[in-house]
Short mmCIF file of C-alpha atoms and ligand atoms in Angstrom, two decimals:
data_model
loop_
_atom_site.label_atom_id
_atom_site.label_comp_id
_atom_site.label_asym_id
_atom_site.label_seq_id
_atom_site.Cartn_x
_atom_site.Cartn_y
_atom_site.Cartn_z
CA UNK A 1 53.07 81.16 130.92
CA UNK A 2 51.53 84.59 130.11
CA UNK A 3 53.46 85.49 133.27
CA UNK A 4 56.73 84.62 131.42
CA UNK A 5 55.79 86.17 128.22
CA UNK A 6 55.67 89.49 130.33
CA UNK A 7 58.57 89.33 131.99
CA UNK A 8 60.30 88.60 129.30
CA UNK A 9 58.88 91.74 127.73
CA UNK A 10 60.00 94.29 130.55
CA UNK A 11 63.43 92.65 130.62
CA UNK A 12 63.76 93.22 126.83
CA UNK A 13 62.88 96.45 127.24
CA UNK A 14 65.49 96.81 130.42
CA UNK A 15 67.75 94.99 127.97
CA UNK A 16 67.58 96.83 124.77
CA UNK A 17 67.80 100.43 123.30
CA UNK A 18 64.73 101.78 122.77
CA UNK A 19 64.64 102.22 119.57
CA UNK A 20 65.91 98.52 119.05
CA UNK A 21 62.89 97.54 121.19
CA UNK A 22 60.30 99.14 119.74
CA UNK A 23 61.51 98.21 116.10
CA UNK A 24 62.60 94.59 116.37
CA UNK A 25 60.85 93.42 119.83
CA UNK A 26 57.38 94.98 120.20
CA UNK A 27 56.13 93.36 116.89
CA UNK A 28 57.14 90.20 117.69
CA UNK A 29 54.50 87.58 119.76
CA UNK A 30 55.65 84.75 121.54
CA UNK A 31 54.59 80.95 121.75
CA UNK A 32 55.23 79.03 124.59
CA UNK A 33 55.10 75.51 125.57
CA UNK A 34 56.97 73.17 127.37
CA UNK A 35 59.93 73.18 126.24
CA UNK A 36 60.24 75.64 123.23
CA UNK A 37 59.75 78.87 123.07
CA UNK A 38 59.26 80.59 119.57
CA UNK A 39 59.56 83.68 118.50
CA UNK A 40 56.72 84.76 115.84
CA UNK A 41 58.27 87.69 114.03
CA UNK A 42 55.77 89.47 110.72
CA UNK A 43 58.11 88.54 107.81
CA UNK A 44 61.41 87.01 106.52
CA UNK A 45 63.11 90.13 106.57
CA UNK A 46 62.50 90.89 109.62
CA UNK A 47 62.95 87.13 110.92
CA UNK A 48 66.43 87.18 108.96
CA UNK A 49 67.39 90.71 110.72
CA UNK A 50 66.59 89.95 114.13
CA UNK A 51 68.51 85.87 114.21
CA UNK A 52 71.47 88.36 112.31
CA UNK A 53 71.32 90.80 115.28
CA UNK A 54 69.62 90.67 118.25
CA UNK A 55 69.22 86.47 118.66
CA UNK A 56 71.88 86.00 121.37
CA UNK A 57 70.55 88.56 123.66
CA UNK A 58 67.22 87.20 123.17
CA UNK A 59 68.91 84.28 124.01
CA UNK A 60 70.49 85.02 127.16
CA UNK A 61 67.26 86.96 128.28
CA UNK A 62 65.10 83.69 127.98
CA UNK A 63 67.50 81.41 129.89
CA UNK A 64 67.96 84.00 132.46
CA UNK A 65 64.41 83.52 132.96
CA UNK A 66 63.87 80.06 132.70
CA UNK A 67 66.92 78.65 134.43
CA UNK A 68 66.87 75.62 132.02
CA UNK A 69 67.50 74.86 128.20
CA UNK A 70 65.41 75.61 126.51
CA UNK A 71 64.83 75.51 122.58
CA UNK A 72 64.62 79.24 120.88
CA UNK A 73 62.81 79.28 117.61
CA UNK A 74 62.12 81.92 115.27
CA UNK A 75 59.40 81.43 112.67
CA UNK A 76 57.37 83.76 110.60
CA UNK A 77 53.49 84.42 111.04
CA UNK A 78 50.87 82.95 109.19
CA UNK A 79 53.07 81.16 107.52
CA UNK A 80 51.25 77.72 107.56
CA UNK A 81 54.67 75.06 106.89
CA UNK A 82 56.37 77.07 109.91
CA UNK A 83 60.33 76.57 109.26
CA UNK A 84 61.97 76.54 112.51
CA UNK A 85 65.29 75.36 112.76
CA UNK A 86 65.20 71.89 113.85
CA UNK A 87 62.24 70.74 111.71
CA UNK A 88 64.66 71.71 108.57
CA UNK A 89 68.41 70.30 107.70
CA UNK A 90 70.21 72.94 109.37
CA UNK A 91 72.70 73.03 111.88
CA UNK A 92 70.76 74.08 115.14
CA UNK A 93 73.39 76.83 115.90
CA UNK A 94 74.10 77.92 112.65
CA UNK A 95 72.39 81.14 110.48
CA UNK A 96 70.55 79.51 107.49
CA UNK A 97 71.15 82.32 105.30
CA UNK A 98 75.52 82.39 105.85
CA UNK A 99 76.01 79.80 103.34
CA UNK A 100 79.01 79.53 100.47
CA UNK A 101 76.25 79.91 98.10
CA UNK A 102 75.17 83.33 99.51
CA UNK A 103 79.26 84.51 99.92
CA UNK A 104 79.71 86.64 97.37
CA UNK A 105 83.28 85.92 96.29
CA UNK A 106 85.31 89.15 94.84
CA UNK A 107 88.86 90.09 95.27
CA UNK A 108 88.93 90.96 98.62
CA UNK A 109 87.81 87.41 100.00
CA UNK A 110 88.87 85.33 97.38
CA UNK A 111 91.43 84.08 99.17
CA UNK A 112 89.69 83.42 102.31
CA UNK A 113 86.77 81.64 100.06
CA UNK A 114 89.15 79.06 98.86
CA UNK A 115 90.41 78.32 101.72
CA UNK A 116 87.04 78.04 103.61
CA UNK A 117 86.10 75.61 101.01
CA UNK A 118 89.38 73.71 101.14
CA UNK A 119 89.16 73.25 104.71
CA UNK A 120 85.45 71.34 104.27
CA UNK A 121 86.89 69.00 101.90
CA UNK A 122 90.16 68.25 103.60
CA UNK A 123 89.23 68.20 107.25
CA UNK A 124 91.79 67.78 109.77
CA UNK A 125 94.23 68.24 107.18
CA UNK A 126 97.23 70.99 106.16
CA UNK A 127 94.88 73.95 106.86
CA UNK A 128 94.41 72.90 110.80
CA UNK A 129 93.65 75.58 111.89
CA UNK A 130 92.41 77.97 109.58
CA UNK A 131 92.04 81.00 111.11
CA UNK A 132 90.43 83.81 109.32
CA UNK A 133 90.80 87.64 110.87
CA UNK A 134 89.57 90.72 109.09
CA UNK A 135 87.31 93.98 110.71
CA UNK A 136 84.34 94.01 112.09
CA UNK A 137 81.58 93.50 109.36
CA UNK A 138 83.25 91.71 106.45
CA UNK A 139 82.27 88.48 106.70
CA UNK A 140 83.94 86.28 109.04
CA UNK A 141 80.90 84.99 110.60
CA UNK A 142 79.64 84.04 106.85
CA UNK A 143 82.34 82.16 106.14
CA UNK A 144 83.03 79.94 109.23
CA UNK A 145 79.12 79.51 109.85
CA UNK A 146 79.44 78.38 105.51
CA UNK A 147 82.24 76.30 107.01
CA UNK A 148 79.65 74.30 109.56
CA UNK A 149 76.61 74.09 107.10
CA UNK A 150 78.85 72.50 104.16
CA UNK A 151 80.23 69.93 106.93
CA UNK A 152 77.35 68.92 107.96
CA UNK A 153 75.20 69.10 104.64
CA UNK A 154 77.92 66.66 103.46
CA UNK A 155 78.90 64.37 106.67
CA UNK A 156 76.08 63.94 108.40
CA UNK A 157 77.52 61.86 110.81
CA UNK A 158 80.21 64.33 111.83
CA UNK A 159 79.47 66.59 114.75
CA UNK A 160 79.79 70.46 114.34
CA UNK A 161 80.64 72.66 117.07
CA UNK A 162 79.66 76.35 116.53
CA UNK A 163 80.36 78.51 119.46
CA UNK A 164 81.76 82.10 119.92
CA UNK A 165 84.51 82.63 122.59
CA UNK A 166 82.26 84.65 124.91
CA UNK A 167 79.95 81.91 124.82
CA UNK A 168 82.81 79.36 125.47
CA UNK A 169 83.34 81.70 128.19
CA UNK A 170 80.45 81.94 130.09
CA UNK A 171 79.68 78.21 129.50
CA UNK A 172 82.84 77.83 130.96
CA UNK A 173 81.58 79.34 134.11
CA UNK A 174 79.06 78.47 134.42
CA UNK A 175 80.08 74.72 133.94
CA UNK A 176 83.03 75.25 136.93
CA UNK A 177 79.46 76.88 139.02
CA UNK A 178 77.63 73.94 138.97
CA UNK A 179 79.81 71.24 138.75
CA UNK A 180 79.72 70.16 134.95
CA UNK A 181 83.23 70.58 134.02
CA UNK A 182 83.12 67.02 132.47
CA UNK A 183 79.99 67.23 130.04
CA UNK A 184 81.44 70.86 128.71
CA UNK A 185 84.99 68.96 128.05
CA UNK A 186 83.01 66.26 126.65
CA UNK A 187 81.49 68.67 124.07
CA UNK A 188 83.98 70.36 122.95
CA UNK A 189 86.33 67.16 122.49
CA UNK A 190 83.99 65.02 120.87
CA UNK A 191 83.73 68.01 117.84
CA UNK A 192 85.18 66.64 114.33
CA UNK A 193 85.24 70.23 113.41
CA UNK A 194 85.07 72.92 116.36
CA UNK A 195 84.08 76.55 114.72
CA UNK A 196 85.05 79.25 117.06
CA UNK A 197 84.01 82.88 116.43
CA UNK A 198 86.04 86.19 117.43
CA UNK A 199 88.53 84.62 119.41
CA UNK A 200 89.89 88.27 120.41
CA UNK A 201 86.71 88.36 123.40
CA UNK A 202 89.11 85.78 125.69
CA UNK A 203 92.07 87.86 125.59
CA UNK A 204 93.15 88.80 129.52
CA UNK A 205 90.93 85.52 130.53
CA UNK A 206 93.62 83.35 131.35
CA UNK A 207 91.11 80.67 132.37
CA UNK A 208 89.71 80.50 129.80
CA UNK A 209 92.83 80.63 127.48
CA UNK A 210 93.93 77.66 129.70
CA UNK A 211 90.70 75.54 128.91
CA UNK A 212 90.49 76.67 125.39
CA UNK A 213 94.44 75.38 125.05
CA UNK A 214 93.74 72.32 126.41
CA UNK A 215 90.72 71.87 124.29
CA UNK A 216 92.56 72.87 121.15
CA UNK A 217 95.47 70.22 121.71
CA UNK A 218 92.76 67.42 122.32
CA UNK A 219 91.26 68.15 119.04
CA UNK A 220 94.67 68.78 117.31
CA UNK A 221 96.14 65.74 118.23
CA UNK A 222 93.62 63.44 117.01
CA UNK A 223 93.35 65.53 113.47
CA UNK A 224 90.27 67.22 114.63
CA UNK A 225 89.57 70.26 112.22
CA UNK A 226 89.53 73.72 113.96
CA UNK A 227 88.77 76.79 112.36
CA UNK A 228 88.96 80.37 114.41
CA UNK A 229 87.70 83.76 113.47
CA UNK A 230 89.72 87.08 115.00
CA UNK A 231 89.65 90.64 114.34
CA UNK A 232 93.36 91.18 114.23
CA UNK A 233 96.30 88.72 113.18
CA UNK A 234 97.30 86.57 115.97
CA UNK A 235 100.18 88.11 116.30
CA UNK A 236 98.70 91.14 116.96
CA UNK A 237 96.37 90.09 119.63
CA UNK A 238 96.66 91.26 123.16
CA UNK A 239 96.71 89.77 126.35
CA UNK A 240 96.63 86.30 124.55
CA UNK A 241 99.42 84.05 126.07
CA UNK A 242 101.73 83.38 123.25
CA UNK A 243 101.58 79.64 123.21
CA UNK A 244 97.86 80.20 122.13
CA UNK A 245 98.88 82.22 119.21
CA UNK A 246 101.16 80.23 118.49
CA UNK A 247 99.35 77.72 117.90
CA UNK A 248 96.96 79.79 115.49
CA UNK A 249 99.40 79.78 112.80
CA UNK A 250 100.46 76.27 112.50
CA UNK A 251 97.79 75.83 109.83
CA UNK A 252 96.98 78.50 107.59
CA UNK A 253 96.05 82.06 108.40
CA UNK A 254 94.00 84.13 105.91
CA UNK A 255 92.35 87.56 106.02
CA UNK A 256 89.34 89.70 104.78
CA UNK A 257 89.66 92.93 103.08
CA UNK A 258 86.59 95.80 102.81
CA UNK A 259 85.10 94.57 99.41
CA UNK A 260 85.94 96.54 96.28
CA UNK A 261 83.01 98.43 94.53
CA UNK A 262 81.76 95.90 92.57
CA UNK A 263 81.72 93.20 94.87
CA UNK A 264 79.50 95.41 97.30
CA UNK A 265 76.97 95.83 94.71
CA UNK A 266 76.90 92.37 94.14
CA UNK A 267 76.64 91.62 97.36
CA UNK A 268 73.46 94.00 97.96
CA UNK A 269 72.06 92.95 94.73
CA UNK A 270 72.33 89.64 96.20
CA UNK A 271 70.43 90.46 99.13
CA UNK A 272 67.97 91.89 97.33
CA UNK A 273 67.17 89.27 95.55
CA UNK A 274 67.24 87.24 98.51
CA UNK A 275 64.11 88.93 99.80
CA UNK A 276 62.97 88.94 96.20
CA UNK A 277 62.79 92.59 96.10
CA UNK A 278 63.75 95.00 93.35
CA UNK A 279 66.74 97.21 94.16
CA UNK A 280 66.84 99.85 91.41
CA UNK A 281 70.90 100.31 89.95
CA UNK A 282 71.20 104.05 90.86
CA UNK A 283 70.00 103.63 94.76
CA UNK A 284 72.58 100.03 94.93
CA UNK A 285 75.03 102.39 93.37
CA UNK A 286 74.58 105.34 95.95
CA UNK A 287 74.78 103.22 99.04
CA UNK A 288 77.44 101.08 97.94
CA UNK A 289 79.32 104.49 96.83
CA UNK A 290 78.64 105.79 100.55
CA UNK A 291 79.22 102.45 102.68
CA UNK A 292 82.33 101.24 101.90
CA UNK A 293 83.85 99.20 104.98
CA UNK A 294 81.91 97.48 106.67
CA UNK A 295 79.02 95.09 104.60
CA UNK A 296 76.80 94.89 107.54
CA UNK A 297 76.72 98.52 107.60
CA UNK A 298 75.54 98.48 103.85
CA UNK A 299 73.32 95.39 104.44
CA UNK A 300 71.31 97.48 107.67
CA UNK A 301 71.14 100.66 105.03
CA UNK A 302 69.35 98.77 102.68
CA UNK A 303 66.88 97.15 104.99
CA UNK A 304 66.39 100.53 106.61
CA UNK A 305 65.37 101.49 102.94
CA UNK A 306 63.28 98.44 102.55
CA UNK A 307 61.80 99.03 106.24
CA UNK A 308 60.47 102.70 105.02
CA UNK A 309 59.25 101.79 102.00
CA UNK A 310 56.62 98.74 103.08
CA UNK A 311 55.90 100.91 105.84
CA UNK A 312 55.07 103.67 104.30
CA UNK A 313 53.82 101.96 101.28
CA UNK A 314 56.14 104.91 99.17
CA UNK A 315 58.09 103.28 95.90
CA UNK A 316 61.59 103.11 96.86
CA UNK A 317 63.59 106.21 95.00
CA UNK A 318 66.94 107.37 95.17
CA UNK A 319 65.95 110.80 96.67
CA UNK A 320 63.83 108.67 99.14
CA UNK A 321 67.35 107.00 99.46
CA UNK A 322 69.45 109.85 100.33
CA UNK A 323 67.06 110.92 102.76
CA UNK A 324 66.38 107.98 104.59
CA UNK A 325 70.14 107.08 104.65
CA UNK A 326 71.50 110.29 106.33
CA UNK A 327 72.64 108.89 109.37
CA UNK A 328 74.71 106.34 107.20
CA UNK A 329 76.76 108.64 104.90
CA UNK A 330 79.05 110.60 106.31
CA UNK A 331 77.87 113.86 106.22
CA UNK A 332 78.80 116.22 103.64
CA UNK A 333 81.63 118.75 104.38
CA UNK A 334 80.02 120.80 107.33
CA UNK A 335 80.23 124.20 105.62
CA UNK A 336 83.16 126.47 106.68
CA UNK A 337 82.10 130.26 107.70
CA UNK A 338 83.24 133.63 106.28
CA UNK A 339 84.65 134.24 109.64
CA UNK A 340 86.17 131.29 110.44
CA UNK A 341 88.53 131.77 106.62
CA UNK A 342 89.40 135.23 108.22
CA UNK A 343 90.27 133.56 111.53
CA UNK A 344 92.48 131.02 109.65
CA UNK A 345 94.06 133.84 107.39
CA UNK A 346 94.93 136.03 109.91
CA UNK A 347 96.44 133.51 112.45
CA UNK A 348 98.39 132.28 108.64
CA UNK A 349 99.55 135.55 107.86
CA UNK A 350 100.39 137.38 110.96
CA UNK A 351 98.07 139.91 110.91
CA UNK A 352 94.82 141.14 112.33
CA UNK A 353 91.52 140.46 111.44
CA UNK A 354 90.85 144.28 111.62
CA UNK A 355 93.15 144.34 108.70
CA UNK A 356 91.56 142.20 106.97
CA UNK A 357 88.34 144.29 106.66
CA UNK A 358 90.04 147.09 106.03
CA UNK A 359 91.08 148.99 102.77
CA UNK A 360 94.71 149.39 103.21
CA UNK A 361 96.58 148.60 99.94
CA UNK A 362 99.97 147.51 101.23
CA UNK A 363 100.87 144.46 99.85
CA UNK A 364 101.10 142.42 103.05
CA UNK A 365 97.49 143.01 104.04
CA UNK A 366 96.03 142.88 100.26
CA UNK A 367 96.91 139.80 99.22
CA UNK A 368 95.77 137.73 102.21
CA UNK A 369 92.61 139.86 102.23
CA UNK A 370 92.33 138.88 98.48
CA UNK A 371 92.69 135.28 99.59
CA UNK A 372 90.28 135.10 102.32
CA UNK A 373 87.71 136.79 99.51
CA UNK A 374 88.44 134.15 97.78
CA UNK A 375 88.20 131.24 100.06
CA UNK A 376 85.32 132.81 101.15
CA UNK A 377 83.76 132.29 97.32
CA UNK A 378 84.85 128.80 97.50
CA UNK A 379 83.48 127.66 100.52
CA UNK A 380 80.28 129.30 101.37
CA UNK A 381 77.22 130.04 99.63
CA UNK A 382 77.17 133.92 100.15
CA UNK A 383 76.29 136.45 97.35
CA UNK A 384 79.27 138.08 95.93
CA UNK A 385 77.56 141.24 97.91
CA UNK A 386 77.15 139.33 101.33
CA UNK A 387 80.63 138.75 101.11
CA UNK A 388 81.49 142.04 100.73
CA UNK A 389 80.03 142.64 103.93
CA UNK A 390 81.63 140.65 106.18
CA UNK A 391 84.77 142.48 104.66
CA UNK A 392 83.97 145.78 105.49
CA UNK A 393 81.45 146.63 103.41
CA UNK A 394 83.28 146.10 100.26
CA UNK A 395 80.90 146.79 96.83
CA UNK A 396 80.40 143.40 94.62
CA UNK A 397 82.95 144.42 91.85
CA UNK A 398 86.01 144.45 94.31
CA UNK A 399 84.87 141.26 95.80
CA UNK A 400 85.29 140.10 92.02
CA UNK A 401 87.97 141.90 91.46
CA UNK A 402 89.72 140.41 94.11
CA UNK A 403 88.81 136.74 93.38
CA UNK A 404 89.83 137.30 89.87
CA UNK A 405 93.32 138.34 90.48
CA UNK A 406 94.10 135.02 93.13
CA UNK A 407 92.48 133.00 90.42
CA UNK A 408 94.96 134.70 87.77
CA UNK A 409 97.96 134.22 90.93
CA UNK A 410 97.31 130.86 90.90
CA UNK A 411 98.04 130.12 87.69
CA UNK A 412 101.59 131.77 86.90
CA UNK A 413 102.62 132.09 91.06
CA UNK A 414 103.68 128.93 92.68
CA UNK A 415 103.70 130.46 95.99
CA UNK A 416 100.20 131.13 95.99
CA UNK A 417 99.47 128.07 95.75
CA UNK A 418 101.50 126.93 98.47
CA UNK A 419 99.93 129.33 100.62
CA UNK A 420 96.12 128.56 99.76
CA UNK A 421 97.11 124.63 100.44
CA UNK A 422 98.26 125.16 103.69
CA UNK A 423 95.30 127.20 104.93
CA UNK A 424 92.79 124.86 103.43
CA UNK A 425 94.30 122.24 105.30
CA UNK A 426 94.22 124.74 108.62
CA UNK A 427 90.20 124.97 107.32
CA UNK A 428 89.40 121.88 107.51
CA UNK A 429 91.22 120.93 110.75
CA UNK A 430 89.61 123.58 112.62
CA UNK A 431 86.52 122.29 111.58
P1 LIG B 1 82.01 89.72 110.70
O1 LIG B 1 81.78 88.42 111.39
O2 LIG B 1 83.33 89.79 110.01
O3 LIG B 1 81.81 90.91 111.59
P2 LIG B 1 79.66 88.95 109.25
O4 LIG B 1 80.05 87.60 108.80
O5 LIG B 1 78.73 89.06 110.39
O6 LIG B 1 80.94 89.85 109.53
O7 LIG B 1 79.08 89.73 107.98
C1 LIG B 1 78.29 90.88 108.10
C2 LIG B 1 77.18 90.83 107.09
O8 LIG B 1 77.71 90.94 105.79
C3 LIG B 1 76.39 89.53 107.10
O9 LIG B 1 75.05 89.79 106.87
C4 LIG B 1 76.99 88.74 105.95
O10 LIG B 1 76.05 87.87 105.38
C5 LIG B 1 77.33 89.83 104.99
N1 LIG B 1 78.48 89.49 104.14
C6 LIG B 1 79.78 89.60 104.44
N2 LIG B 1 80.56 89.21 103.42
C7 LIG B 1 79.71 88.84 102.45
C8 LIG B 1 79.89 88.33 101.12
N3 LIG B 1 81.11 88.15 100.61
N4 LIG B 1 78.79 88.06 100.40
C9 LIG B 1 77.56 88.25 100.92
N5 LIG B 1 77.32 88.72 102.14
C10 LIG B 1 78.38 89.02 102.91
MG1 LIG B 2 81.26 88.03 113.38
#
């Protein structure tokens, strides 16, 4: 036993980055027995995070070492009424926490909500399928996994099939491997309501396509409910044989759109609360002003925050915040150099950099040299003396001068205008 516990250490490590490993799979311990194998992780958070992320490679790591089912719990320590799945109401396959009641509903999914909900209380019905597609992040897995929970909170006696398609996949294989083609047809066809997640993953698997057709016509024909998650509109999907798709829209297809502002602060100050934790406003408003398109970006910013701050034991803050989020928000505007405006300028205007720096007053040389003085206020941080400088070692008043008069050009001299536009954009290309 201690034996397996090691191995499946080192292949963790093998398996994971190492940052991944030493934040999510050194702290957890392991408890093994016959025929479970649980996974004690130090807290909720950290149990919800790691089911949310990391559970089906955990997954596949554990049967690759047992070479049997087995059943994987997680559970948190010391925590004396130990909730793993199967001792509580929940679908076995299914994420407690992706629940309608937890979907925050805003503009953006509205649509996809209703007909989520529809679907549970008209199974088999006009909606068959339902397939919902949006990108990667925005809740699809939510809402079909709310899908399976309602069903089988309310009809106990009707059998929910979660699987995604690379899991339908490899099952598949493996079931053609060792002979077991009939019990994997017999699961699949027995489903009342078969939920299958990111359908995209079988495209240019034409065996699989083939079993998953066959599959879906079983199930159709005997007003079986099927609901499929996809990152693109059938339509749009590749190397999926057309019959398939086809057969995608006969019921309804709906999508997910990135959440609108207030929707993604509801939706973190929902999973705040959810780990009963106080997110102040101004740090909900600067991530959700920073993370805008993908909520599982958002979500992993805020438990980064929430990570640091019981760690470290520091109150959260927003400058905290900003600092610990860096790698999520974009970075600001890398600055633009003195040198590369007079690069720009010159290449805009035909003329040489020489010329730039130099004092000639003819009209053709002045005025982009006034410019580049100028962009060269707006974009760096140099003294109005510094930038002198890099201009031939021009005295602080003409540098003023100089920024004055394009300022004053600007106003009354269309042309000017025209002209600064198109080398910003040059700027900022170049970057
Ligand atoms: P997808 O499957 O589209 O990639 P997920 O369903 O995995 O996205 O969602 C990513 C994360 O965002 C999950 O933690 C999910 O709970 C959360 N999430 C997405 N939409 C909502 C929503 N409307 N309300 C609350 N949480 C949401
Ligand atoms: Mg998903």
């Amino acid at each position: 036993m201690e034996n397996l516990k090691r191995k499946f250490f080192e292949k963790a490590r093998l398996n994971f980055d190492e940052h991944v490993y030493e934040t999510w799979i050194k702290p957890i311990s392991i408890e093994l027995n016959e025929n479970s194998f649980q996974i004690i992780t130090p807290n909720q958070l950290f149990k919800d995070w790691l089911e949310e992320n990391y559970l089906e490679q955990i997954k596949n790591i554990v049967y690759s070492l047992m070479e049997r089912e087995i059943q994987i719990f997680l559970t948190v320590s010391k925590n004396k009424n130990i909730t793993t799945y199967s001792q509580e109401s929940f679908h076995p396959e299914l994420i407690q926490r992706y629940t309608f009641e937890n979907f925050i509903k805003g503009k953006s999914n509205e649509f996809a909500y209703a007909a989520a909900k529809a679907v549970v209380d008209n199974l088999g019905g006009l909606y068959n399928p339902l397939l919902i597609y949006s990108n990667v992040g925005l809740g699809k897995t939510h809402l079909i996994m709310a899908i399976g929970h309602e069903v089988y909170r309310k009809y106990p006696h009707k059998k929910v099939v979660y699987y995604s398609s690379e899991k339908f996949m490899n099952e598949l294989i493996s079931s053609i491997r060792f002979e077991k083609m009939h019990e994997f047809r017999e699961k699949f066809r027995n489903a009342d309501l078969l939920l299958i997640d990111d359908i995209q993953f079988i495209s240019g698997k034409t065996a699989t396509q083939e079993e998953f057709f066959n599959t879906f016509n079983t199930l159709y024909e005997s007003k079986k409910q099927i609901v499929i998650t996809s990152d693109k509109f059938p339509k749009q999907l590749q190397n999926i044989e057309d019959r398939l798709k086809n057969r995608f829209e006969w019921g309804l297809t709906v999508d997910i759109q990135p959440p609108e502002y207030e929707t993604r602060i509801a939706i973190l100050k929902n999973k705040a609360w959810y780990h009963k934790i106080d997110l102040p406003d101004d740090i909900a408003e600067f991530i959700a002003t920073n993370i805008c398109t993908n909520i599982r970006e958002m979500e992993g910013a805020l438990i980064k925050l929430l990570a640091y701050s019981s760690l470290t034991k520091k109150p959260l803050d927003i400058n905290l915040a900003k600092d610990i989020l860096k790698d999520f928000i974009p970075q600001e505007e890398t600055t633009i150099s003195v040198e590369q405006i007079q690069k720009t300028v010159s290449e805009y205007f035909q003329i040489k950099i020489t010329d730039l720096k130099s004092q000639k007053k003819l009209k053709t040389i002045s005025i982009p040299r006034q410019i580049a003085i100028f962009l060269s206020r707006k974009y760096t941080q140099l003294s109005l003396n510094d930038i002198g400088n890099k201009f031939g070692g021009k005295d602080h008043s003409t540098i003023i001068h100089s920024i004055n008069k394009i300022k004053k050009m600007l106003d009354n001299d269309n042309s000017i205008k025209k002209h600064i536009d198109n080398i910003e954009k040059m700027l900022t290309k170049n970057r």
